[in-house]
Coordinates of C-alpha atoms in Angstrom, one line a residue:
Chain A
M1 CA -35.5 8.9 -15.7
Y2 CA -35.0 12.3 -14.1
I3 CA -33.4 15.7 -14.4
L4 CA -30.9 17.3 -11.9
K5 CA -30.7 20.9 -12.1
K6 CA -27.1 22.4 -12.3
E7 CA -28.1 24.7 -9.0
G8 CA -28.9 21.4 -7.4
M9 CA -25.5 19.8 -7.9
G10 CA -24.1 20.8 -4.7
K11 CA -26.8 19.8 -2.5
W12 CA -27.1 16.3 -4.2
I13 CA -23.2 15.8 -3.8
S14 CA -23.6 16.7 0.0
F15 CA -26.4 14.2 0.3
L16 CA -23.9 11.5 -1.4
R17 CA -21.2 12.5 0.7
E18 CA -23.0 11.4 3.9
K19 CA -23.0 8.0 2.8
F20 CA -20.1 7.4 0.6
T21 CA -16.6 8.4 -0.1
V22 CA -17.2 10.4 -3.0
F23 CA -14.4 10.4 -5.8
A24 CA -14.6 13.0 -8.5
P25 CA -12.5 14.8 -11.1
V26 CA -10.8 18.0 -9.6
F27 CA -8.3 20.3 -11.1
D28 CA -5.1 20.3 -9.5
G29 CA -2.3 21.1 -11.8
V30 CA -3.9 18.3 -13.9
M31 CA -7.3 16.6 -13.7
V32 CA -7.2 13.9 -10.9
M33 CA -9.7 12.0 -9.3
R34 CA -9.7 12.7 -5.6
V35 CA -11.8 12.3 -2.6
L36 CA -14.2 15.1 -2.8
M37 CA -13.8 17.6 0.3
D38 CA -15.6 21.0 -0.2
E39 CA -14.6 21.7 -3.6
K40 CA -16.6 21.8 -6.9
P41 CA -16.0 18.7 -9.2
V42 CA -14.8 19.7 -12.6
L43 CA -16.8 17.5 -14.8
E44 CA -16.3 18.8 -18.2
N45 CA -12.5 17.7 -18.8
R46 CA -11.1 14.4 -18.9
M47 CA -9.0 12.9 -16.3
R48 CA -5.3 11.9 -16.6
L49 CA -5.8 8.6 -14.7
P50 CA -8.2 6.1 -14.9
P51 CA -10.6 5.2 -11.9
K52 CA -8.5 1.8 -11.8
C53 CA -6.0 3.6 -9.7
I54 CA -8.9 4.1 -7.0
I55 CA -9.9 0.5 -7.4
F56 CA -6.3 -0.7 -7.2
P57 CA -4.4 1.8 -5.0
Q58 CA -0.8 1.5 -5.8
T59 CA 0.0 0.2 -2.0
E60 CA -2.7 -1.3 0.3
K61 CA -2.5 -3.0 3.5
I62 CA -3.4 -6.6 2.6
F63 CA -3.1 -8.3 6.1
G64 CA -1.3 -7.8 9.5
F65 CA -0.1 -10.2 11.9
S66 CA 1.1 -10.4 15.6
E67 CA 0.1 -13.8 17.1
R68 CA -2.8 -14.4 14.5
L69 CA -3.2 -13.4 10.9
K70 CA -5.6 -10.6 10.4
V71 CA -6.8 -10.0 7.1
D72 CA -8.0 -6.3 6.1
L73 CA -10.6 -6.4 3.5
P74 CA -11.6 -2.8 2.2
K75 CA -14.7 -1.7 3.6
D76 CA -15.1 2.0 2.3
K77 CA -18.2 2.6 0.4
I78 CA -16.7 4.4 -2.7
L79 CA -18.7 6.2 -4.9
L80 CA -17.1 7.5 -8.4
L81 CA -18.7 10.5 -9.8
G82 CA -18.2 11.7 -13.3
V83 CA -16.3 8.9 -14.8
R84 CA -16.6 8.5 -18.5
P85 CA -18.5 5.7 -20.0
C86 CA -15.2 4.0 -21.4
D87 CA -13.9 4.0 -17.7
A88 CA -17.0 2.3 -16.4
R89 CA -16.6 -0.4 -19.3
S90 CA -13.1 -1.0 -18.3
L91 CA -14.4 -2.5 -15.2
K92 CA -15.9 -5.6 -17.1
I93 CA -12.4 -6.7 -17.7
F94 CA -11.4 -6.5 -14.2
D95 CA -14.5 -8.2 -13.1
E96 CA -13.9 -11.4 -15.1
M97 CA -10.2 -11.3 -14.4
F98 CA -10.3 -10.7 -10.6
M99 CA -13.4 -12.9 -10.1
D100 CA -11.9 -14.7 -7.3
D101 CA -9.9 -11.8 -5.7
P102 CA -11.3 -11.1 -2.2
Y103 CA -9.9 -7.9 -2.0
Y104 CA -11.1 -6.7 -5.5
L105 CA -14.5 -8.2 -4.8
A106 CA -14.8 -6.4 -1.4
R107 CA -14.0 -3.2 -3.2
R108 CA -16.4 -3.8 -6.2
E109 CA -19.3 -4.8 -4.0
N110 CA -19.1 -1.2 -2.2
L111 CA -18.6 0.5 -5.5
L112 CA -21.0 2.8 -7.0
I113 CA -20.5 4.5 -10.4
I114 CA -22.1 7.6 -11.8
A115 CA -20.9 8.0 -15.3
L116 CA -21.0 11.3 -17.3
S117 CA -21.6 10.8 -21.1
C118 CA -19.2 12.4 -23.6
N119 CA -20.8 15.1 -25.4
S120 CA -17.6 15.9 -27.3
P121 CA -15.5 13.0 -27.6
G122 CA -11.6 13.8 -27.7
V123 CA -10.1 13.8 -31.2
N124 CA -8.2 10.7 -30.6
C125 CA -11.1 8.7 -29.0
F126 CA -12.3 5.4 -30.7
C127 CA -14.6 3.7 -28.3
T128 CA -17.3 3.4 -31.0
S129 CA -14.7 1.0 -32.9
V130 CA -14.5 -1.6 -30.0
G131 CA -18.2 -1.8 -29.2
G132 CA -18.5 1.1 -26.9
S133 CA -20.3 4.4 -27.2
P134 CA -19.9 7.9 -25.7
F135 CA -23.2 7.6 -24.1
S136 CA -22.6 3.9 -23.0
S137 CA -24.3 3.1 -19.7
E138 CA -22.6 -0.2 -19.0
N139 CA -21.5 -0.7 -15.5
A140 CA -22.9 2.5 -14.4
D141 CA -25.5 3.0 -11.6
L142 CA -26.5 6.4 -12.9
L143 CA -25.6 8.0 -16.1
L144 CA -25.6 11.8 -16.3
T145 CA -25.9 13.7 -19.6
D146 CA -25.0 17.2 -19.7
L147 CA -28.0 19.1 -21.5
G148 CA -26.7 22.5 -20.8
D149 CA -28.8 23.9 -18.1
C150 CA -29.3 20.4 -16.4
Y151 CA -28.2 17.1 -16.2
Y152 CA -30.4 14.2 -17.5
V153 CA -30.2 11.2 -15.3
D154 CA -30.3 7.6 -16.4
V155 CA -31.2 5.4 -13.4
L156 CA -29.4 2.0 -14.4
S157 CA -29.4 0.0 -11.1
G158 CA -31.6 -1.1 -8.4
R159 CA -29.7 1.1 -5.8
R160 CA -31.8 4.2 -6.7
R161 CA -32.9 4.9 -3.2
E162 CA -29.2 5.4 -2.1
L163 CA -28.4 7.8 -5.1
I164 CA -31.3 9.6 -6.2
G165 CA -31.8 12.9 -4.3
D166 CA -34.2 15.9 -5.0
F167 CA -34.8 15.0 -8.7
D168 CA -37.5 16.1 -11.1
R169 CA -39.0 13.8 -13.6
A170 CA -37.6 14.0 -17.1
E171 CA -39.9 15.4 -19.8
E172 CA -40.0 14.2 -23.6
E173 CA -38.2 17.2 -24.7
H174 CA -35.0 16.5 -22.4
E175 CA -35.0 13.0 -24.0
R176 CA -35.1 14.4 -27.3
R177 CA -32.3 16.7 -26.6
K178 CA -30.4 13.8 -25.3
E179 CA -30.8 11.7 -28.2
E180 CA -29.6 14.6 -30.3
L181 CA -26.5 15.0 -28.6
K182 CA -26.0 11.3 -28.6
K183 CA -26.0 11.2 -32.4
R184 CA -24.0 14.0 -32.6
A185 CA -21.2 12.8 -30.3
E186 CA -21.1 9.4 -32.2
K187 CA -20.8 11.2 -35.6
N188 CA -17.7 13.2 -34.1
M189 CA -16.2 10.4 -33.2
K190 CA -13.5 10.7 -35.9
R191 CA -11.0 8.1 -35.3
K192 CA -11.7 4.6 -36.4
V193 CA -9.2 1.4 -35.2
N194 CA -9.3 -1.7 -37.1
T195 CA -9.6 -4.4 -34.3
D196 CA -10.1 -7.3 -36.9
I197 CA -6.3 -7.4 -36.6
R198 CA -6.3 -8.7 -33.3
K199 CA -5.7 -12.3 -34.2
I200 CA -3.1 -11.5 -36.6
L201 CA -1.2 -9.4 -34.4
Q202 CA -0.7 -12.3 -32.4
K203 CA 1.2 -14.0 -35.2
L204 CA 3.4 -10.9 -35.6
W205 CA 5.4 -12.0 -32.4
N206 CA 8.6 -12.1 -34.0
S207 CA 8.2 -9.2 -36.4
P208 CA 11.1 -6.7 -37.0
L209 CA 8.3 -4.0 -36.6
W210 CA 8.6 -4.2 -32.8
E211 CA 12.3 -3.3 -32.8
E212 CA 11.5 0.0 -34.5
V213 CA 8.5 0.6 -32.2
A214 CA 10.6 -0.3 -29.0
R215 CA 13.3 1.9 -30.1
R216 CA 11.3 4.9 -29.5
C217 CA 10.0 3.7 -25.8
I218 CA 11.7 5.0 -22.7
S219 CA 10.3 2.2 -20.5
C220 CA 8.6 4.6 -18.4
G221 CA 5.4 3.4 -16.4
I222 CA 3.0 6.0 -17.8
C223 CA 1.1 3.8 -20.1
P224 CA 0.4 0.9 -17.8
T225 CA -0.7 3.2 -15.1
S226 CA -2.9 5.3 -17.4
V227 CA -4.6 2.9 -19.8
Q228 CA -7.8 1.9 -17.9
H229 CA -7.8 -1.8 -18.3
V230 CA -4.0 -2.6 -18.0
T231 CA -3.5 -4.6 -14.8
V232 CA -0.6 -5.6 -12.9
L233 CA -1.0 -9.1 -14.6
T234 CA -1.0 -7.8 -18.1
S235 CA 1.6 -4.9 -17.7
R236 CA 4.2 -7.7 -17.8
M237 CA 6.9 -4.9 -18.9
K238 CA 7.5 -4.2 -15.1
I239 CA 8.5 -7.6 -14.6
T240 CA 10.3 -8.5 -17.7
G241 CA 12.7 -6.0 -17.0
G242 CA 11.4 -3.1 -18.7
S243 CA 12.0 -1.0 -15.6
G244 CA 15.3 -2.4 -15.2
Y245 CA 16.9 0.9 -15.8
G246 CA 20.0 1.4 -17.9
I247 CA 19.6 -1.5 -20.1
P248 CA 18.4 -1.2 -23.9
V249 CA 14.8 -1.2 -24.1
S250 CA 13.8 -4.9 -24.8
S251 CA 11.9 -4.9 -28.0
R252 CA 9.9 -7.7 -26.4
N253 CA 8.4 -5.3 -24.0
I254 CA 6.5 -3.6 -26.4
P255 CA 4.6 -6.9 -28.0
C256 CA 4.3 -8.3 -24.5
R257 CA 2.6 -5.2 -23.4
H258 CA 0.4 -4.2 -26.2
L259 CA -0.7 -8.0 -27.2
D260 CA -1.7 -8.5 -23.8
T261 CA -3.9 -5.7 -23.5
I262 CA -5.5 -7.1 -26.7
R263 CA -5.3 -10.5 -26.1
D264 CA -7.7 -12.7 -24.4
L265 CA -6.7 -13.5 -20.9
R266 CA -8.3 -16.3 -18.9
G267 CA -11.0 -16.4 -21.3
C268 CA -12.2 -13.1 -20.9
T269 CA -13.3 -11.0 -23.9
G270 CA -10.3 -8.5 -23.5
I271 CA -12.4 -5.7 -25.1
E272 CA -10.5 -2.4 -25.2
T273 CA -12.4 0.6 -24.2
G274 CA -11.3 3.0 -26.7
C275 CA -9.9 5.3 -24.1
T276 CA -7.0 7.8 -25.1
T277 CA -5.6 9.1 -22.0
N278 CA -2.1 7.4 -22.7
L279 CA -2.5 8.8 -26.3
I280 CA -2.4 12.2 -24.8
I281 CA 0.4 11.6 -22.3
C282 CA 2.8 9.3 -23.9
P283 CA 6.1 11.3 -23.7
R284 CA 7.6 9.6 -26.5
I285 CA 4.5 9.8 -28.8
L286 CA 4.3 6.2 -29.1
R287 CA 0.7 4.7 -28.5
W288 CA -0.9 1.4 -28.5
S289 CA -3.2 2.5 -31.4
D290 CA -0.1 3.2 -33.1
V291 CA 0.9 -0.1 -32.8
L292 CA -2.6 -1.2 -34.3
D293 CA -1.9 1.1 -37.0
A294 CA 1.5 -0.1 -37.5
G295 CA 0.3 -3.5 -37.6
D296 CA -2.1 -2.6 -40.2
V297 CA 0.7 -1.5 -42.4
L298 CA 2.7 -4.5 -41.9
I299 CA -0.1 -7.0 -42.7
Y300 CA -0.5 -5.0 -45.9
A301 CA 3.1 -5.5 -46.7
L302 CA 3.0 -9.0 -45.8
Q303 CA -0.3 -9.8 -47.7
I304 CA -1.6 -11.9 -44.9
Chain B
M1 CA 16.8 26.2 -45.1
N2 CA 13.6 24.5 -46.2
L3 CA 12.7 20.7 -45.3
T4 CA 13.7 19.5 -48.9
E5 CA 17.1 20.9 -48.6
M6 CA 17.2 19.7 -45.0
R7 CA 16.5 16.1 -46.3
E8 CA 19.2 16.3 -49.1
E9 CA 21.6 17.4 -46.6
L10 CA 20.7 14.2 -44.3
K11 CA 20.9 12.0 -47.4
K12 CA 24.3 13.2 -48.2
V13 CA 25.2 12.2 -44.3
I14 CA 23.4 8.6 -44.5
R15 CA 25.3 7.8 -47.7
R16 CA 28.5 8.0 -45.9
D17 CA 30.2 4.8 -45.1
D18 CA 31.1 5.6 -41.5
V19 CA 27.5 6.7 -40.3
E20 CA 25.0 4.0 -39.6
L21 CA 22.2 5.8 -38.4
I22 CA 20.7 9.2 -38.0
I23 CA 18.3 10.0 -35.1
G24 CA 15.9 12.6 -36.2
Y25 CA 12.3 13.6 -36.1
E26 CA 9.2 12.5 -38.1
K27 CA 5.6 12.9 -38.0
G28 CA 3.7 10.9 -35.3
T29 CA 0.9 8.7 -36.3
F30 CA -1.8 11.1 -36.1
G31 CA 0.1 13.7 -38.0
F32 CA 0.4 16.4 -35.5
H33 CA 2.9 15.8 -32.7
A34 CA 6.4 14.9 -33.9
R35 CA 8.3 11.9 -32.7
A36 CA 11.9 10.5 -32.8
S37 CA 12.7 8.4 -35.7
F38 CA 15.9 6.4 -36.8
F39 CA 17.0 6.8 -40.4
R40 CA 19.2 4.2 -41.9
N41 CA 18.9 4.6 -45.5
E42 CA 17.8 7.3 -48.0
K43 CA 14.4 6.3 -48.1
D44 CA 13.9 6.6 -44.4
V45 CA 15.2 10.2 -44.5
E46 CA 12.3 11.4 -46.6
R47 CA 10.3 11.0 -43.4
F48 CA 12.4 13.6 -41.6
I49 CA 10.7 17.0 -40.6
F50 CA 11.7 19.8 -38.3
S51 CA 9.1 22.1 -37.0
P52 CA 8.2 24.0 -33.7
L53 CA 6.6 20.7 -32.8
C54 CA 9.8 18.8 -32.7
T55 CA 10.2 19.1 -28.7
Q56 CA 12.2 15.9 -27.7
N57 CA 15.5 15.8 -26.9
L58 CA 17.0 13.3 -29.0
S59 CA 20.1 12.7 -27.1
T60 CA 18.3 10.5 -24.7
Y61 CA 18.6 7.8 -27.2
L62 CA 22.4 7.6 -27.1
K63 CA 21.7 5.7 -23.8
F64 CA 20.3 3.0 -25.8
E65 CA 22.2 3.1 -29.2
R66 CA 25.7 1.9 -29.4
E67 CA 26.4 2.0 -33.2
K68 CA 29.4 2.9 -34.9
K69 CA 29.0 6.3 -35.4
I70 CA 25.5 8.1 -34.9
G71 CA 24.5 11.1 -36.6
I72 CA 22.1 12.9 -34.5
V73 CA 19.8 16.1 -34.8
V74 CA 20.1 18.5 -32.2
R75 CA 18.9 22.0 -31.3
G76 CA 20.9 24.3 -28.9
C77 CA 19.8 22.8 -25.7
D78 CA 19.9 19.2 -26.9
C79 CA 23.4 19.9 -27.9
R80 CA 24.6 21.0 -24.5
S81 CA 23.1 17.6 -23.3
L82 CA 25.4 15.8 -25.9
L83 CA 28.4 17.8 -24.8
Q84 CA 27.8 17.1 -21.1
L85 CA 27.6 13.3 -22.0
C86 CA 30.9 13.8 -23.9
Q87 CA 32.6 15.6 -20.9
E88 CA 31.6 12.7 -18.9
N89 CA 32.8 10.3 -21.3
F90 CA 29.5 8.5 -21.8
V91 CA 29.9 8.9 -25.5
R92 CA 33.1 9.7 -27.4
R93 CA 32.8 12.9 -29.6
E94 CA 34.4 11.2 -32.5
N95 CA 31.4 8.7 -32.5
L96 CA 29.1 11.2 -32.9
L97 CA 28.3 13.5 -36.0
I98 CA 26.2 16.3 -34.6
I99 CA 23.8 17.6 -37.0
G100 CA 22.7 21.1 -35.6
V101 CA 19.7 23.0 -36.2
P102 CA 19.4 26.7 -35.5
C103 CA 16.4 26.7 -33.1
R104 CA 13.7 29.4 -33.1
G105 CA 12.3 28.0 -30.0
V106 CA 9.5 25.0 -30.0
V107 CA 6.0 25.2 -28.7
D108 CA 4.5 23.6 -25.7
T109 CA 1.6 21.6 -27.2
G110 CA -0.1 21.6 -23.8
K111 CA -0.9 25.4 -24.4
I112 CA -2.6 24.8 -27.6
K113 CA -6.3 25.2 -26.8
S114 CA -7.9 22.8 -29.1
F115 CA -6.3 19.4 -29.5
P116 CA -5.6 19.1 -33.2
L117 CA -5.4 15.6 -34.7
H118 CA -3.6 16.4 -37.9
G119 CA -1.7 19.7 -39.2
D120 CA 1.1 21.6 -38.3
V121 CA 2.4 24.7 -36.2
V122 CA 3.8 27.4 -38.7
E123 CA 6.0 30.2 -37.3
K124 CA 6.0 33.6 -38.9
G125 CA 7.6 36.4 -37.2
D126 CA 6.4 36.6 -33.8
R127 CA 3.4 34.8 -34.3
Y128 CA 2.5 31.0 -34.3
T129 CA -0.3 29.5 -36.7
V130 CA -1.8 26.2 -35.8
I131 CA -3.1 24.7 -38.8
S132 CA -5.4 21.7 -38.3
D133 CA -8.1 20.0 -40.5
G134 CA -8.2 23.4 -42.5
K135 CA -8.9 25.4 -39.4
R136 CA -6.3 27.9 -38.5
E137 CA -5.6 29.1 -34.9
E138 CA -3.5 32.4 -34.4
Y139 CA -1.4 32.7 -31.2
R140 CA 1.3 35.2 -30.1
R141 CA 4.7 33.6 -29.6
E142 CA 4.6 34.1 -25.9
E143 CA 1.5 32.2 -25.6
L144 CA 2.7 28.9 -27.2
I145 CA 6.6 28.8 -26.7
A146 CA 7.8 26.2 -24.1
E147 CA 9.2 28.0 -20.7
K148 CA 12.6 26.6 -21.2
C149 CA 12.7 28.6 -24.5
K150 CA 12.4 31.8 -22.7
F151 CA 15.5 31.3 -20.9
C152 CA 17.4 29.7 -23.6
I153 CA 21.2 30.8 -23.6
S154 CA 22.2 28.8 -26.8
P155 CA 19.5 28.5 -29.3
L156 CA 22.4 27.9 -31.9
P157 CA 24.0 24.4 -31.1
L158 CA 27.5 25.1 -29.4
E159 CA 29.1 22.7 -31.6
Y160 CA 28.2 20.8 -34.7
D161 CA 29.5 19.0 -37.8
I162 CA 26.8 20.1 -39.9
L163 CA 24.4 22.9 -39.6
L164 CA 20.8 22.6 -41.2
G165 CA 20.4 26.4 -41.9
E166 CA 22.3 29.6 -41.3
P167 CA 23.4 30.4 -37.8
S168 CA 21.6 33.8 -38.1
D169 CA 18.4 31.6 -38.2
A170 CA 18.6 31.0 -34.5
K171 CA 16.9 33.3 -32.2
K172 CA 18.7 35.6 -29.8
P173 CA 20.1 34.0 -26.8
V174 CA 19.5 35.4 -23.6
R175 CA 21.9 35.9 -20.6
P176 CA 21.7 33.2 -17.9
S177 CA 18.7 34.5 -15.7
Y178 CA 16.9 32.9 -12.7
D179 CA 14.4 35.5 -12.3
D180 CA 11.5 33.1 -12.1
I181 CA 13.4 30.9 -9.3
L182 CA 14.3 34.0 -7.3
K183 CA 10.6 34.8 -7.4
N184 CA 9.7 31.5 -6.0
E185 CA 12.5 31.9 -3.2
E186 CA 10.5 34.9 -1.9
K187 CA 7.7 32.9 -0.8
S188 CA 7.6 31.6 2.8
I189 CA 8.9 28.2 3.7
Q190 CA 5.3 27.2 4.8
E191 CA 3.9 28.3 1.3
R192 CA 6.7 26.3 -0.6
R193 CA 6.1 23.4 1.5
E194 CA 2.4 23.3 0.7
Y195 CA 3.2 24.0 -2.9
W196 CA 5.3 20.9 -3.1
D197 CA 3.4 18.7 -1.0
R198 CA 0.5 19.2 -3.5
A199 CA 2.7 18.6 -6.3
F200 CA 4.4 15.5 -4.9
S201 CA 1.0 14.0 -3.7
R202 CA 0.0 13.7 -7.5
C203 CA 3.3 11.8 -8.4
I204 CA 2.5 8.2 -9.7
R205 CA 6.1 7.3 -9.6
C206 CA 6.1 6.1 -13.4
H207 CA 9.9 7.5 -13.4
A208 CA 9.4 9.0 -16.7
C209 CA 11.3 11.8 -15.6
R210 CA 14.3 9.7 -14.9
N211 CA 14.0 7.6 -17.9
V212 CA 13.8 10.5 -20.3
C213 CA 16.7 12.6 -18.9
P214 CA 19.8 12.2 -21.0
L215 CA 22.1 12.6 -18.3
C216 CA 20.3 10.1 -15.9
F217 CA 22.2 7.0 -17.4
C218 CA 23.6 5.2 -14.2
R219 CA 23.5 1.5 -14.8
R220 CA 22.6 0.9 -11.3
C221 CA 20.1 3.4 -10.1
S222 CA 19.8 3.9 -6.3
L223 CA 15.9 3.9 -7.0
E224 CA 16.4 0.1 -7.9
S225 CA 18.7 -0.9 -5.0
L226 CA 16.9 -3.0 -2.4
L227 CA 19.8 -3.5 0.0
P228 CA 19.9 -0.7 1.4
Q229 CA 16.5 0.5 0.1
W230 CA 17.3 4.3 -0.2
I231 CA 13.8 5.2 -1.4
H232 CA 10.4 3.1 -1.2
R233 CA 9.1 2.4 -4.3
S234 CA 5.6 2.9 -3.4
S235 CA 4.2 6.3 -3.8
S236 CA 3.7 8.7 -0.7
P237 CA 4.2 12.2 -0.7
E238 CA 7.3 12.1 1.3
E239 CA 9.0 9.4 -0.5
N240 CA 8.1 11.0 -3.6
A241 CA 9.5 14.3 -2.4
L242 CA 12.7 12.4 -1.5
Y243 CA 13.0 10.6 -4.9
Q244 CA 12.9 14.0 -6.8
I245 CA 15.2 15.8 -4.4
M246 CA 17.8 12.8 -4.7
R247 CA 17.1 12.9 -8.6
V248 CA 17.6 16.7 -8.9
F249 CA 20.8 16.6 -6.7
H250 CA 22.3 13.9 -8.9
L251 CA 21.9 16.5 -11.8
A252 CA 23.4 19.3 -10.0
G253 CA 26.0 20.9 -12.1
R254 CA 25.1 18.4 -14.8
C255 CA 21.5 19.4 -16.0
T256 CA 21.7 21.3 -19.1
G257 CA 18.0 22.6 -18.7
C258 CA 16.4 20.6 -21.5
E259 CA 13.4 20.4 -19.3
E260 CA 12.4 17.0 -20.6
C261 CA 11.4 15.9 -17.2
T262 CA 8.8 18.7 -17.1
R263 CA 7.5 17.9 -20.5
V264 CA 7.0 14.2 -19.8
C265 CA 5.6 14.3 -16.3
P266 CA 1.9 13.1 -17.0
M267 CA 1.0 14.7 -13.6
G268 CA 2.2 18.3 -14.3
I269 CA 4.6 18.6 -11.6
P270 CA 6.8 21.6 -12.2
L271 CA 10.0 19.8 -12.0
R272 CA 11.9 22.5 -13.9
E273 CA 11.6 24.7 -10.8
L274 CA 13.6 22.1 -9.0
T275 CA 16.3 21.6 -11.7
R276 CA 16.5 25.5 -12.5
K277 CA 17.0 26.1 -8.6
L278 CA 19.8 23.8 -8.5
E279 CA 21.2 25.2 -11.9
K280 CA 21.1 28.6 -10.3
E281 CA 22.9 27.5 -7.1
V282 CA 25.7 26.1 -9.2
F283 CA 25.8 29.1 -11.4
H284 CA 26.2 31.6 -8.6
L285 CA 28.7 29.4 -6.5
F286 CA 30.8 28.2 -9.2
N287 CA 29.9 30.2 -12.2
H288 CA 29.6 27.1 -13.9
L289 CA 27.0 26.1 -16.6
A290 CA 26.7 22.3 -17.8
G291 CA 27.4 21.4 -21.2
M292 CA 29.2 24.5 -22.8
G293 CA 31.8 22.2 -24.4
V294 CA 33.3 18.9 -24.7
E295 CA 36.4 19.9 -22.8
G296 CA 34.5 21.2 -19.6
K297 CA 35.1 19.7 -16.2
N298 CA 32.2 18.3 -13.8
V299 CA 32.0 21.0 -11.2
L300 CA 31.4 18.7 -8.4
A301 CA 33.8 16.4 -9.3
T302 CA 36.6 18.8 -9.5
F303 CA 38.7 20.1 -6.5
S304 CA 40.9 22.7 -6.5
P305 CA 43.6 23.6 -3.6
E306 CA 42.9 27.1 -4.1
E307 CA 39.3 26.9 -3.3
D308 CA 38.0 28.8 -0.5
F309 CA 35.5 27.1 1.8

């Protein structure tokens, strides 16, 4: 395990930029993930949109043809710097869902992730309720932990040669400080979500509750875009007429959208990642963890 | 009027035979942000709240609700949206029971430094206190207040059937002023171009700005038209700019300045600057402000032979 001094960050990033297209969080009105040019990444704040927006661009060239079909597989070597552990965990869902999608696989193979652990989780975050942790290293190639004056670097993949720059060896004291931060972060995770209700929620398909919840929704596209693990497949609201504007919001969209994020799809485990970006930016203060909570209430009422 | 008195008043309304539904505010799940709620009986009304955190414009829901008679809780700016909708014959005034609230301005929750989970915002004099989990944060009024409230010309609803409070509770209106827009106009074209290019390159085309707008109610939106396709659905800075320009032009002379589009934008695009620019142009050309009464005329759909071109 290594230590990266904060002064050495700039040098390390230029070292990475030589080999990869580095995406990192920068502040441009809001926190966005952009190809890093000469600016300094802002690692302290959470991003508005998950890294899925980079792995699945809104539009991309899939093939071209003149006389012959020419398939364009993405070749860029992408490095995501400073994504949060929950973001990295969300890739597990894509890995299982898109296991035979050549475009996804090509991009995934060329993808490296340097995650940054959450020292102070957001007030609404709940990754510990869904098997994650603010210090989870799942799917990450390196995990950085901010120790104040330096970053503690966990090396987790075999591609260390490509990633490790001019680092110092970590000492026991650094390790101790990291453990302390981890304990404190997990303790600070205030919000708990009861995920045992998954199966029961599926039975609630025809519940009047959805009507009430759907009333509030304005059918915009923020939540399918901003929730890390919602894919085009799962955000069926786009297909079922949710975006068909001017018609009353169908109460079906809500269970469709919310149950799908929870339900097992194609046999994959369907873990939620405990991210709350969408909690922060839903314009109508309707959130999928609301739905979990509301489900709770209903189950209580129905004595299921 | 305190909250209990407001609830009593609303209970009287919901007991009436002709009112089926009241659209009002309630606390969100986490107990800080307020959200829209639909009250059908007296028990529901117990959930009603009104505080500086009630930022949403509820008249958007008239797009979806088609009931007999709807009671709707409005502040001054929301009321203008309602009146504009009445002008355009989208809703009938007699189908509305306007429950006005004298408004003292709402807070922009994005300006609160901590991100509170539970709690409330209390207003006292020209200070706001954010109370969250036993902690108190003090802010000056100008620090937290939403931008639109600084330019509010009608804090007291222009028309109402019931007023929850006294007319004197509302903050003082200001005269229509577009100083912020005039300041932007001083910038060079190059500078403005760069500014908007940056803003539009962030747009994710979630269309929340369109869906949340109470006055964007066309059943067939040009965005969804495929033959001809006016605007590409994919997100690119040029197409995004075209989308916003088209949206704002459709609202010229109709936008009442509730600035819901700006509030909901997840990517922080300063849409208010576009809508206010158009509002300013219409005001200077025609001396017209949208939604100032049920009887007004739509400025771009009215022609007078005496008009000088």
